[in-house]
Amino acid sequence: MAKKAKKSKTKVKAKSKAASKKVVKLKAKKPAATAKAGNGLPKPSSRPYGAAGKALDGVKILDFTHVQSGPTCTQLLAYMGADCIKVERPGVGDITRGQLRDVKGADSLYFTMLNGNKRSITIDSKHPKGKEILERLIKHCDVLVENFAPGALDRMGLTWDYIHKTNPRMIVASVKGFGPGPYEDCKVYENVAQCTGGAASTTGFREGPPLVTGAQIGDSGTGLHLAFGICAALYQRTRTGRGQKVFAAMQDGVLNLARVKLRDQQRLAHGPLTEYSQYGEGIPFGSATPRAGNDSGGGQPGWILKCKGWESDPDAYIYFITQAPVWEAICDLIGKPEWKTDPDYAKPPARLPRLKSIFATIEEWTKTKTKFEVMDICNQHDIPVGPILSMKEIAEEKSLRDTGTVVEVDHPGRGKYLTVGNPIKLSDSPCEVARSPLLGEHTEEILGKVLGYSASEITEIKGSGAITPQEKSRAEAA
Ligand code: COA
């Protein structure tokens, strides 16, 4: 028996030896073939990093976006090097140009901060000549991005069938409030998405109403999702040669960002959510994920604590995380060394029912220091904390200016303003932030240099009313 077993073992060994020989052979062959083909890619550039153009150089965007979600997407693509041609209604433009104005007569910050690095052309998309110009743009561009109300693009005659027939390579990317279903025809703004995507019901304090957040997760968040979809579609097009529809619903985008709350919804079926402070307070859970105040969304409990000056400074607070591996350092810092060995405090599960009183004790310590002092001291011990930075502090933060995350831009209508540069840094695709365009600033340039209209044709177009407000064009033509 033993002998047999030994024999078969040898056989297996011999077999596997042969197999591994085969594998070795294959292995040796494959990389050689791959290297030869270069995986279909050009030779690695010998230019210094940052001197080989931009990531999306050559990508042409027909930017039909307005307000915030769509413009966020196309501004990111422009930051990455795409040529964004923003189409706006003659005389009116993106409605945000005039919304929340701070400088009389100048484009608002709402507009300027979401439309940098783009060119603006005015076209009346419902005018016959305007339609003709748009057709040329569709033939010229790679991606059409829009976030009109449901059905508006079709009403302009720009259906998917028409666009795909005109330019089969064109990617058509849309933001809408909802995906197909009972609400698909609804108009949606930021806070509607925050409410329908699960963010509002899980934000705020348990004893208070649902809250919306300041971060524009519905608009800017969905614009970001759309930009990712566009890049993926552009990559797939390199293989298929054809465009496709890219669709991002704001409800879906918010839910994607609130996914940990859907996680908690399912955990509820298996018992209370022990990391929520309501568990420690002995308050029973209901049937849905509750609002968690400032509880941390992860496995390491945290809370916002007062710091020195909180009585007069609304932002003198810090987020304090009691990460388990640094618990002993926390105990020493706050003057509670006995908690390191006390069975009520030493281990994370023992602390869960006492989180409220633990954070109150830590707060007695943080209140004696400024938020930046707490940050400095805690970081020396690897304790994760986050000072609550006001927008004023962020605007003045040198390191954010140094990295190009906060950028000062000059604008002919309003002078200098701050904007948020590209939050995504690519080592071989540097981003220079340029001011937003004036309404129709590049109309003639695009008609002539991009779409090939002659000077006399441009004069004719101007008189037609397709690129100027109706009353103006008549006056100008006279
Ligand atoms: N030439 C002629 N008409 C133009 C035009 C142009 N260049 N650009 C836009 N229009 C027209 C549209 O065709 C539409 O006309 P129609 O309804 O008669 O067909 C009209 O302008 C208004 O467009 P609409 O998108 O309905 O704007 P709105 O101000 O009424 O609604 C939103 C704004 C944001 C609520 C809506 O666009 C929407 O729900 N978008 C999708 C979700 C979204 O992105 N929301 C977040 C915004 S930050």
Coordinates of C-alpha atoms and ligand atoms in Angstrom, one line a residue:
M1 CA 0.0 0.0 0.0
A2 CA 2.7 2.3 1.1
K3 CA 4.7 1.4 -1.9
K4 CA 1.7 2.1 -4.3
A5 CA 1.1 5.4 -2.7
K6 CA 4.8 6.3 -3.1
K7 CA 4.6 5.2 -6.8
S8 CA 1.6 7.3 -7.5
K9 CA 3.1 10.2 -5.7
T10 CA 6.1 9.9 -8.0
K11 CA 3.8 9.7 -11.0
V12 CA 2.1 12.9 -9.9
K13 CA 5.4 14.5 -9.3
A14 CA 6.6 13.5 -12.8
K15 CA 3.4 14.7 -14.3
S16 CA 3.5 18.0 -12.5
K17 CA 7.1 18.3 -13.5
A18 CA 6.1 17.9 -17.1
A19 CA 3.2 20.3 -16.6
S20 CA 5.4 22.9 -15.0
K21 CA 7.9 22.4 -17.9
K22 CA 5.0 23.2 -20.2
V23 CA 4.0 26.2 -18.1
V24 CA 7.6 27.4 -18.1
K25 CA 7.6 27.1 -21.9
L26 CA 4.4 29.0 -22.2
K27 CA 5.6 31.6 -19.7
A28 CA 8.7 32.1 -21.6
K29 CA 6.8 32.6 -24.8
K30 CA 4.0 34.8 -23.6
P31 CA 5.9 37.8 -22.3
A32 CA 8.1 37.8 -25.4
A33 CA 5.0 38.0 -27.6
T34 CA 3.5 40.7 -25.3
A35 CA 6.6 42.7 -25.3
K36 CA 6.8 42.5 -29.1
A37 CA 3.3 43.8 -29.5
G38 CA 3.8 46.4 -26.8
N39 CA 0.3 45.5 -25.7
G40 CA -0.8 47.6 -28.7
L41 CA 0.6 50.7 -27.0
P42 CA 3.3 53.1 -28.4
K43 CA 6.8 53.0 -27.1
P44 CA 7.1 54.7 -23.6
S45 CA 7.6 58.4 -24.1
S46 CA 11.1 59.6 -23.5
R47 CA 9.9 63.1 -22.7
P48 CA 10.1 64.3 -19.1
Y49 CA 7.0 63.7 -17.1
G50 CA 4.6 66.5 -17.6
A51 CA 6.0 67.4 -21.0
A52 CA 4.1 64.8 -23.0
G53 CA 0.8 66.6 -23.3
K54 CA -2.4 66.1 -21.2
A55 CA -4.3 62.9 -20.5
L56 CA -7.3 63.9 -22.6
D57 CA -5.5 65.9 -25.3
G58 CA -7.4 65.5 -28.6
V59 CA -10.7 64.7 -27.0
K60 CA -13.4 67.1 -28.1
I61 CA -16.4 67.7 -25.9
L62 CA -19.7 69.2 -27.1
D63 CA -20.6 70.6 -23.7
F64 CA -24.4 71.1 -23.5
T65 CA -24.3 71.3 -19.7
H66 CA -25.8 73.8 -17.3
V67 CA -26.1 74.5 -13.6
Q68 CA -23.8 72.3 -11.6
S69 CA -23.8 68.5 -12.2
G70 CA -22.9 68.6 -15.9
P71 CA -20.5 71.5 -15.7
T72 CA -18.6 69.7 -12.9
C73 CA -18.1 66.8 -15.2
T74 CA -16.9 68.8 -18.2
Q75 CA -14.7 71.0 -16.2
L76 CA -12.9 67.9 -14.9
L77 CA -12.5 66.6 -18.5
A78 CA -11.2 70.1 -19.5
Y79 CA -8.7 70.0 -16.6
M80 CA -7.5 66.7 -18.0
G81 CA -6.9 68.4 -21.4
A82 CA -10.1 67.9 -23.3
D83 CA -11.3 70.7 -25.6
C84 CA -14.7 71.6 -24.1
I85 CA -17.0 73.6 -26.3
K86 CA -19.8 74.9 -24.1
V87 CA -23.0 75.6 -26.1
E88 CA -25.2 78.2 -24.5
R89 CA -28.4 79.9 -25.4
P90 CA -27.8 83.3 -27.2
G91 CA -28.1 86.3 -24.8
V92 CA -29.0 84.0 -21.8
G93 CA -26.3 81.4 -21.4
D94 CA -26.0 79.0 -18.5
I95 CA -28.6 80.2 -15.9
T96 CA -25.9 80.2 -13.2
R97 CA -24.0 83.1 -14.9
G98 CA -26.6 85.4 -13.3
Q99 CA -27.3 83.4 -10.1
L100 CA -26.0 84.4 -6.7
R101 CA -24.2 87.4 -8.2
D102 CA -21.6 89.1 -6.0
V103 CA -20.2 91.5 -8.6
K104 CA -22.8 93.6 -10.5
G105 CA -22.9 92.7 -14.1
A106 CA -20.2 90.0 -13.9
D107 CA -20.5 86.3 -14.3
S108 CA -21.2 84.8 -10.9
L109 CA -18.8 82.6 -8.9
Y110 CA -21.4 79.9 -9.3
F111 CA -20.6 79.9 -13.0
T112 CA -16.9 80.8 -13.0
M113 CA -16.0 78.1 -10.6
L114 CA -17.6 75.4 -12.6
N115 CA -16.7 76.4 -16.1
G116 CA -13.0 77.0 -16.2
N117 CA -10.8 75.8 -19.1
K118 CA -13.8 75.8 -21.5
R119 CA -14.7 77.7 -24.6
S120 CA -18.2 79.2 -25.0
I121 CA -20.2 79.3 -28.2
T122 CA -23.8 80.6 -28.3
I123 CA -26.2 78.7 -30.5
D124 CA -30.0 78.7 -30.5
S125 CA -30.5 74.9 -30.7
K126 CA -34.0 75.3 -32.0
H127 CA -33.1 77.6 -34.9
P128 CA -32.7 75.9 -38.3
K129 CA -29.2 77.4 -38.8
G130 CA -28.4 76.6 -35.2
K131 CA -29.3 73.0 -35.9
E132 CA -27.0 72.9 -38.8
I133 CA -24.1 74.3 -36.7
L134 CA -24.8 71.7 -34.1
E135 CA -24.7 69.0 -36.7
R136 CA -21.2 70.1 -37.6
L137 CA -20.3 70.1 -33.9
I138 CA -21.6 66.5 -33.5
K139 CA -19.5 65.4 -36.5
H140 CA -16.5 67.1 -35.0
C141 CA -16.7 66.1 -31.4
D142 CA -16.1 62.8 -29.5
V143 CA -18.5 63.3 -26.6
L144 CA -21.8 65.2 -26.1
V145 CA -22.4 65.9 -22.4
E146 CA -25.8 67.2 -21.3
N147 CA -27.9 67.5 -18.1
F148 CA -31.1 69.0 -19.4
A149 CA -34.5 68.0 -18.0
P150 CA -35.7 64.6 -19.3
G151 CA -36.7 64.8 -22.9
A152 CA -35.2 68.3 -23.6
L153 CA -32.4 66.9 -25.8
D154 CA -34.9 64.9 -27.9
R155 CA -37.2 68.0 -28.2
M156 CA -34.2 69.8 -29.8
G157 CA -34.1 66.9 -32.3
L158 CA -30.9 65.6 -30.9
T159 CA -32.1 62.0 -30.3
W160 CA -29.6 59.2 -29.8
D161 CA -30.6 57.8 -33.2
Y162 CA -29.9 61.1 -34.9
I163 CA -26.6 61.6 -33.2
H164 CA -25.5 58.0 -33.7
K165 CA -26.3 58.2 -37.3
T166 CA -24.6 61.5 -37.7
N167 CA -21.5 60.4 -35.8
P168 CA -21.4 56.7 -34.8
R169 CA -18.3 57.3 -32.7
M170 CA -20.0 59.9 -30.5
I171 CA -20.4 59.2 -26.8
V172 CA -23.6 60.7 -25.4
A173 CA -23.4 61.3 -21.7
S174 CA -26.3 62.4 -19.6
V175 CA -27.1 63.3 -16.0
K176 CA -30.7 63.0 -15.0
G177 CA -32.3 63.0 -11.5
F178 CA -33.5 59.4 -11.7
G179 CA -33.0 56.3 -13.7
P180 CA -35.9 54.6 -15.6
G181 CA -38.8 54.1 -13.3
P182 CA -41.6 56.1 -11.6
Y183 CA -39.7 59.3 -11.3
E184 CA -37.8 59.3 -14.6
D185 CA -39.5 62.4 -15.9
C186 CA -38.8 64.6 -12.8
K187 CA -36.6 67.6 -12.7
V188 CA -34.1 67.3 -10.0
Y189 CA -31.7 69.6 -8.0
E190 CA -29.0 68.8 -5.5
N191 CA -31.1 68.4 -2.4
V192 CA -33.8 66.4 -4.1
A193 CA -31.0 63.9 -4.9
Q194 CA -29.6 64.0 -1.4
C195 CA -33.1 63.1 -0.1
T196 CA -33.9 60.4 -2.6
G197 CA -30.5 58.8 -2.6
G198 CA -30.5 58.0 1.1
A199 CA -28.1 60.7 2.3
A200 CA -30.6 62.9 4.1
S201 CA -32.4 60.2 6.1
T202 CA -29.1 59.1 7.5
T203 CA -27.6 62.6 8.1
G204 CA -28.3 64.7 11.2
F205 CA -29.1 64.0 14.8
R206 CA -31.5 61.2 15.8
E207 CA -33.7 63.6 17.6
G208 CA -33.8 66.1 14.8
P209 CA -35.1 66.2 11.2
P210 CA -33.2 64.8 8.2
L211 CA -30.4 67.0 7.1
V212 CA -28.8 67.8 3.7
T213 CA -25.0 68.2 3.6
G214 CA -23.0 71.1 2.3
A215 CA -20.9 68.9 0.0
Q216 CA -22.7 68.8 -3.3
I217 CA -22.9 65.0 -3.5
G218 CA -25.9 65.1 -5.8
D219 CA -24.6 67.5 -8.4
S220 CA -20.8 67.5 -8.2
G221 CA -20.8 63.9 -7.1
T222 CA -22.9 62.8 -10.1
G223 CA -20.8 64.9 -12.4
L224 CA -17.8 63.0 -11.1
H225 CA -19.5 59.7 -11.7
L226 CA -20.4 60.8 -15.3
A227 CA -16.8 61.8 -16.0
F228 CA -15.6 58.4 -15.0
G229 CA -18.2 56.8 -17.3
I230 CA -17.1 59.0 -20.2
C231 CA -13.4 58.1 -19.7
A232 CA -14.4 54.4 -19.7
A233 CA -16.5 54.8 -22.8
L234 CA -13.6 56.6 -24.6
Y235 CA -11.3 53.7 -23.7
Q236 CA -13.8 51.1 -24.9
R237 CA -14.2 53.1 -28.1
T238 CA -10.5 52.5 -28.9
R239 CA -11.5 48.8 -29.3
T240 CA -15.0 49.0 -30.7
G241 CA -14.7 52.2 -32.7
R242 CA -18.3 53.2 -31.7
G243 CA -19.9 55.5 -29.2
Q244 CA -22.4 54.6 -26.6
K245 CA -24.7 56.2 -24.1
V246 CA -23.4 57.0 -20.6
F247 CA -26.0 57.7 -18.0
A248 CA -25.6 58.8 -14.4
A249 CA -28.7 59.3 -12.3
M250 CA -28.3 61.6 -9.3
Q251 CA -30.2 59.3 -7.1
D252 CA -27.8 56.5 -8.0
G253 CA -24.7 58.7 -7.5
V254 CA -25.8 59.7 -4.0
L255 CA -26.7 56.2 -3.1
N256 CA -23.3 55.1 -4.3
L257 CA -21.7 57.6 -1.9
A258 CA -24.1 56.5 0.9
R259 CA -23.4 52.8 0.4
V260 CA -22.2 52.3 4.0
K261 CA -25.7 53.3 5.1
L262 CA -27.3 50.5 3.0
R263 CA -24.7 48.3 4.6
D264 CA -26.0 49.3 8.0
Q265 CA -29.6 48.8 6.8
Q266 CA -28.8 45.1 6.2
R267 CA -26.8 44.7 9.4
L268 CA -29.9 45.8 11.3
A269 CA -31.5 42.5 10.6
H270 CA -28.8 40.8 12.7
G271 CA -29.0 43.1 15.7
P272 CA -28.3 46.6 16.9
L273 CA -25.6 48.7 15.3
T274 CA -23.2 48.7 18.2
E275 CA -20.9 51.4 16.9
Y276 CA -23.8 53.9 16.8
S277 CA -23.9 55.9 20.0
Q278 CA -27.6 55.3 20.3
Y279 CA -26.6 51.7 21.2
G280 CA -24.6 52.9 24.2
E281 CA -27.4 55.1 25.2
G282 CA -29.8 52.2 25.3
I283 CA -32.1 53.6 22.6
P284 CA -33.7 50.8 20.5
F285 CA -33.2 50.8 16.8
G286 CA -36.1 51.1 14.4
S287 CA -36.6 49.4 11.1
A288 CA -34.3 51.7 9.0
T289 CA -30.7 53.0 9.3
P290 CA -31.0 55.9 11.7
R291 CA -29.3 59.3 11.7
A292 CA -26.0 58.9 13.5
G293 CA -25.1 62.5 14.4
N294 CA -21.3 62.7 14.3
D295 CA -20.7 59.0 14.8
S296 CA -18.1 57.6 12.5
G297 CA -19.3 55.6 9.6
G298 CA -16.7 52.9 10.1
G299 CA -15.5 50.5 12.7
Q300 CA -13.5 53.1 14.7
P301 CA -15.7 55.3 16.9
G302 CA -15.4 59.0 16.5
W303 CA -17.1 62.3 17.4
I304 CA -16.8 66.0 17.0
L305 CA -15.4 67.7 20.1
K306 CA -15.1 71.2 21.3
C307 CA -11.7 72.9 21.3
K308 CA -10.3 76.1 22.9
G309 CA -12.4 79.1 21.8
W310 CA -15.5 77.1 20.9
E311 CA -17.7 79.7 22.8
S312 CA -17.1 82.3 20.2
D313 CA -15.7 80.5 17.1
P314 CA -18.2 78.2 15.4
D315 CA -15.5 76.1 13.9
A316 CA -13.3 75.6 17.0
Y317 CA -14.0 71.8 16.9
I318 CA -12.1 68.7 16.0
Y319 CA -13.1 65.2 14.8
F320 CA -11.5 62.7 17.2
I321 CA -11.2 59.0 16.3
T322 CA -10.6 56.5 19.1
Q323 CA -8.7 54.1 16.9
A324 CA -8.1 50.9 18.8
P325 CA -4.4 50.5 18.2
V326 CA -3.7 54.0 19.7
W327 CA -6.1 53.7 22.6
E328 CA -3.3 53.6 25.2
A329 CA -1.7 56.7 23.8
I330 CA -5.1 58.4 24.0
C331 CA -5.5 57.4 27.7
D332 CA -2.1 58.8 28.5
L333 CA -2.8 62.1 26.7
I334 CA -6.1 62.8 28.3
G335 CA -4.8 61.9 31.8
K336 CA -6.7 58.6 32.1
P337 CA -3.8 56.0 32.2
E338 CA -6.0 53.8 34.4
W339 CA -8.3 53.2 31.4
K340 CA -5.6 51.2 29.7
T341 CA -6.1 48.3 32.1
D342 CA -9.7 48.9 33.4
P343 CA -11.8 46.1 31.9
D344 CA -14.6 48.7 31.2
Y345 CA -12.3 50.6 28.9
A346 CA -9.3 48.5 27.8
K347 CA -10.9 46.7 24.9
P348 CA -13.1 48.2 22.1
P349 CA -16.2 46.1 22.8
A350 CA -16.2 47.2 26.4
R351 CA -16.0 50.8 25.3
L352 CA -18.9 50.7 22.9
P353 CA -21.7 51.2 25.5
R354 CA -19.7 54.1 27.1
L355 CA -18.8 56.1 24.0
K356 CA -20.7 59.2 25.0
S357 CA -19.0 59.5 28.4
I358 CA -15.6 58.6 26.9
F359 CA -15.9 61.4 24.3
A360 CA -17.1 63.8 27.0
T361 CA -13.9 63.0 28.9
I362 CA -11.7 63.4 25.9
E363 CA -13.5 66.7 25.2
E364 CA -12.4 68.0 28.7
W365 CA -8.9 67.7 27.3
T366 CA -9.5 69.0 23.8
K367 CA -11.2 72.1 25.3
T368 CA -7.9 73.1 26.8
K369 CA -6.2 73.3 23.4
T370 CA -6.9 74.9 20.0
K371 CA -7.9 72.5 17.2
F372 CA -4.5 72.9 15.6
E373 CA -2.7 72.1 18.9
V374 CA -4.8 69.0 19.3
M375 CA -4.0 68.0 15.7
D376 CA -0.2 68.5 16.3
I377 CA -0.2 66.6 19.6
C378 CA -2.3 63.7 18.4
N379 CA -0.4 63.3 15.2
Q380 CA 2.8 62.7 17.2
H381 CA 1.0 59.6 18.5
D382 CA -0.6 58.6 15.3
I383 CA -4.0 59.4 16.6
P384 CA -6.3 60.3 13.7
V385 CA -8.0 63.7 14.2
G386 CA -9.4 66.3 11.9
P387 CA -9.7 70.0 12.8
I388 CA -13.0 71.5 11.5
L389 CA -11.6 73.9 8.9
S390 CA -13.7 76.8 7.9
M391 CA -13.9 77.9 4.3
K392 CA -11.9 81.0 5.3
E393 CA -9.1 78.7 6.6
I394 CA -9.3 76.5 3.5
A395 CA -9.1 79.6 1.2
E396 CA -6.0 80.8 3.1
E397 CA -4.3 77.4 3.4
K398 CA -0.9 77.6 1.8
S399 CA -0.5 73.9 1.1
L400 CA -3.7 73.8 -0.9
R401 CA -2.4 76.7 -3.0
D402 CA 0.9 75.0 -3.5
T403 CA -0.7 71.8 -4.8
G404 CA -3.0 73.7 -7.2
T405 CA -6.1 72.5 -5.3
V406 CA -7.1 76.1 -4.6
V407 CA -6.2 78.4 -7.5
E408 CA -6.5 82.1 -8.0
V409 CA -7.7 83.1 -11.5
D410 CA -8.1 86.5 -13.1
H411 CA -11.3 87.3 -14.9
P412 CA -11.9 90.4 -17.1
G413 CA -15.4 91.0 -15.7
R414 CA -14.8 90.3 -12.0
G415 CA -11.1 90.5 -11.3
K416 CA -9.4 87.8 -9.3
Y417 CA -11.3 84.9 -7.8
L418 CA -10.5 81.6 -6.2
T419 CA -11.6 78.3 -7.7
V420 CA -11.0 74.6 -6.9
G421 CA -8.4 73.2 -9.3
N422 CA -8.1 69.6 -10.4
P423 CA -8.5 67.5 -7.2
I424 CA -7.1 64.5 -9.1
K425 CA -3.4 64.8 -9.7
L426 CA -1.8 63.0 -12.6
S427 CA 2.0 62.8 -12.7
D428 CA 2.2 63.1 -16.5
S429 CA -0.8 65.4 -17.1
P430 CA -0.3 68.7 -15.3
C431 CA -3.3 71.0 -15.0
E432 CA -3.2 74.8 -15.6
V433 CA -6.5 76.3 -14.5
A434 CA -7.9 79.0 -16.8
R435 CA -10.8 81.4 -16.2
S436 CA -14.3 80.6 -17.4
P437 CA -15.3 82.0 -20.8
L438 CA -17.5 85.0 -21.3
L439 CA -20.9 84.2 -22.9
G440 CA -20.2 83.4 -26.6
E441 CA -16.5 84.5 -26.3
H442 CA -15.4 81.8 -28.7
T443 CA -18.4 81.7 -31.1
E444 CA -16.6 83.1 -34.1
E445 CA -13.3 81.2 -33.4
I446 CA -15.2 77.9 -33.2
L447 CA -17.4 78.6 -36.3
G448 CA -14.3 79.6 -38.3
K449 CA -11.4 77.6 -37.0
V450 CA -13.1 74.5 -35.7
L451 CA -16.1 74.1 -38.0
G452 CA -14.7 75.6 -41.2
Y453 CA -17.3 78.4 -41.8
S454 CA -16.0 81.1 -44.1
A455 CA -16.1 84.8 -43.0
S456 CA -19.1 85.5 -45.3
E457 CA -20.9 82.4 -43.9
I458 CA -20.2 83.7 -40.4
T459 CA -21.7 87.1 -41.2
E460 CA -24.8 85.3 -42.7
I461 CA -25.1 83.1 -39.5
K462 CA -24.9 86.2 -37.4
G463 CA -27.8 87.8 -39.3
S464 CA -29.9 84.6 -39.1
G465 CA -30.4 84.9 -35.3
A466 CA -28.9 81.4 -34.7
I467 CA -26.1 82.7 -32.5
T468 CA -27.4 86.0 -31.2
P469 CA -30.5 86.9 -29.3
Q470 CA -33.5 87.4 -31.6
E471 CA -34.0 91.1 -31.1
K472 CA -30.3 91.8 -31.3
S473 CA -29.8 89.9 -34.6
R474 CA -32.6 91.9 -36.2
A475 CA -31.1 95.2 -35.1
E476 CA -27.7 94.2 -36.2
A477 CA -28.9 93.0 -39.6
A478 CA -30.7 96.3 -40.2
Ligands
COA1 N1 -31.0 76.9 -27.4 C1 -32.3 76.9 -27.3 N2 -32.9 76.3 -26.3 C2 -32.2 75.8 -25.3 C3 -30.8 75.9 -25.3 C4 -30.2 76.5 -26.4 N3 -28.9 76.6 -26.6 N4 -30.3 75.4 -24.2 C5 -31.3 75.0 -23.5 N5 -32.5 75.2 -24.1 C6 -33.8 74.9 -23.7 C7 -34.1 73.5 -23.6 O1 -34.3 72.9 -24.9 C8 -35.4 73.5 -22.8 O2 -36.5 73.7 -23.6 P1 -37.8 72.8 -23.6 O3 -38.1 72.4 -22.2 O4 -38.8 73.8 -24.2 O5 -37.6 71.7 -24.5 C9 -35.2 74.7 -21.9 O6 -34.1 75.4 -22.4 C10 -34.9 74.4 -20.4 O7 -34.1 73.3 -20.2 P2 -34.3 72.5 -18.8 O8 -33.2 71.5 -18.7 O9 -35.7 72.1 -18.6 O10 -33.9 73.7 -17.7 P3 -34.7 74.1 -16.4 O11 -34.0 75.3 -15.9 O12 -36.2 74.2 -16.5 O13 -34.4 72.9 -15.4 C11 -32.9 71.4 -14.2 C12 -33.1 72.8 -14.8 C13 -31.5 71.3 -13.6 C14 -34.0 71.1 -13.1 C15 -33.1 70.3 -15.3 O14 -32.3 70.7 -16.4 C16 -32.8 68.9 -14.9 O15 -33.6 68.3 -14.2 N6 -31.7 68.4 -15.3 C17 -31.3 67.0 -15.0 C18 -30.8 66.8 -13.6 C19 -29.7 67.7 -13.3 O16 -28.7 67.8 -13.9 N7 -29.9 68.4 -12.2 C20 -28.9 69.1 -11.5 C21 -28.6 70.4 -12.0 S1 -27.3 71.0 -11.1

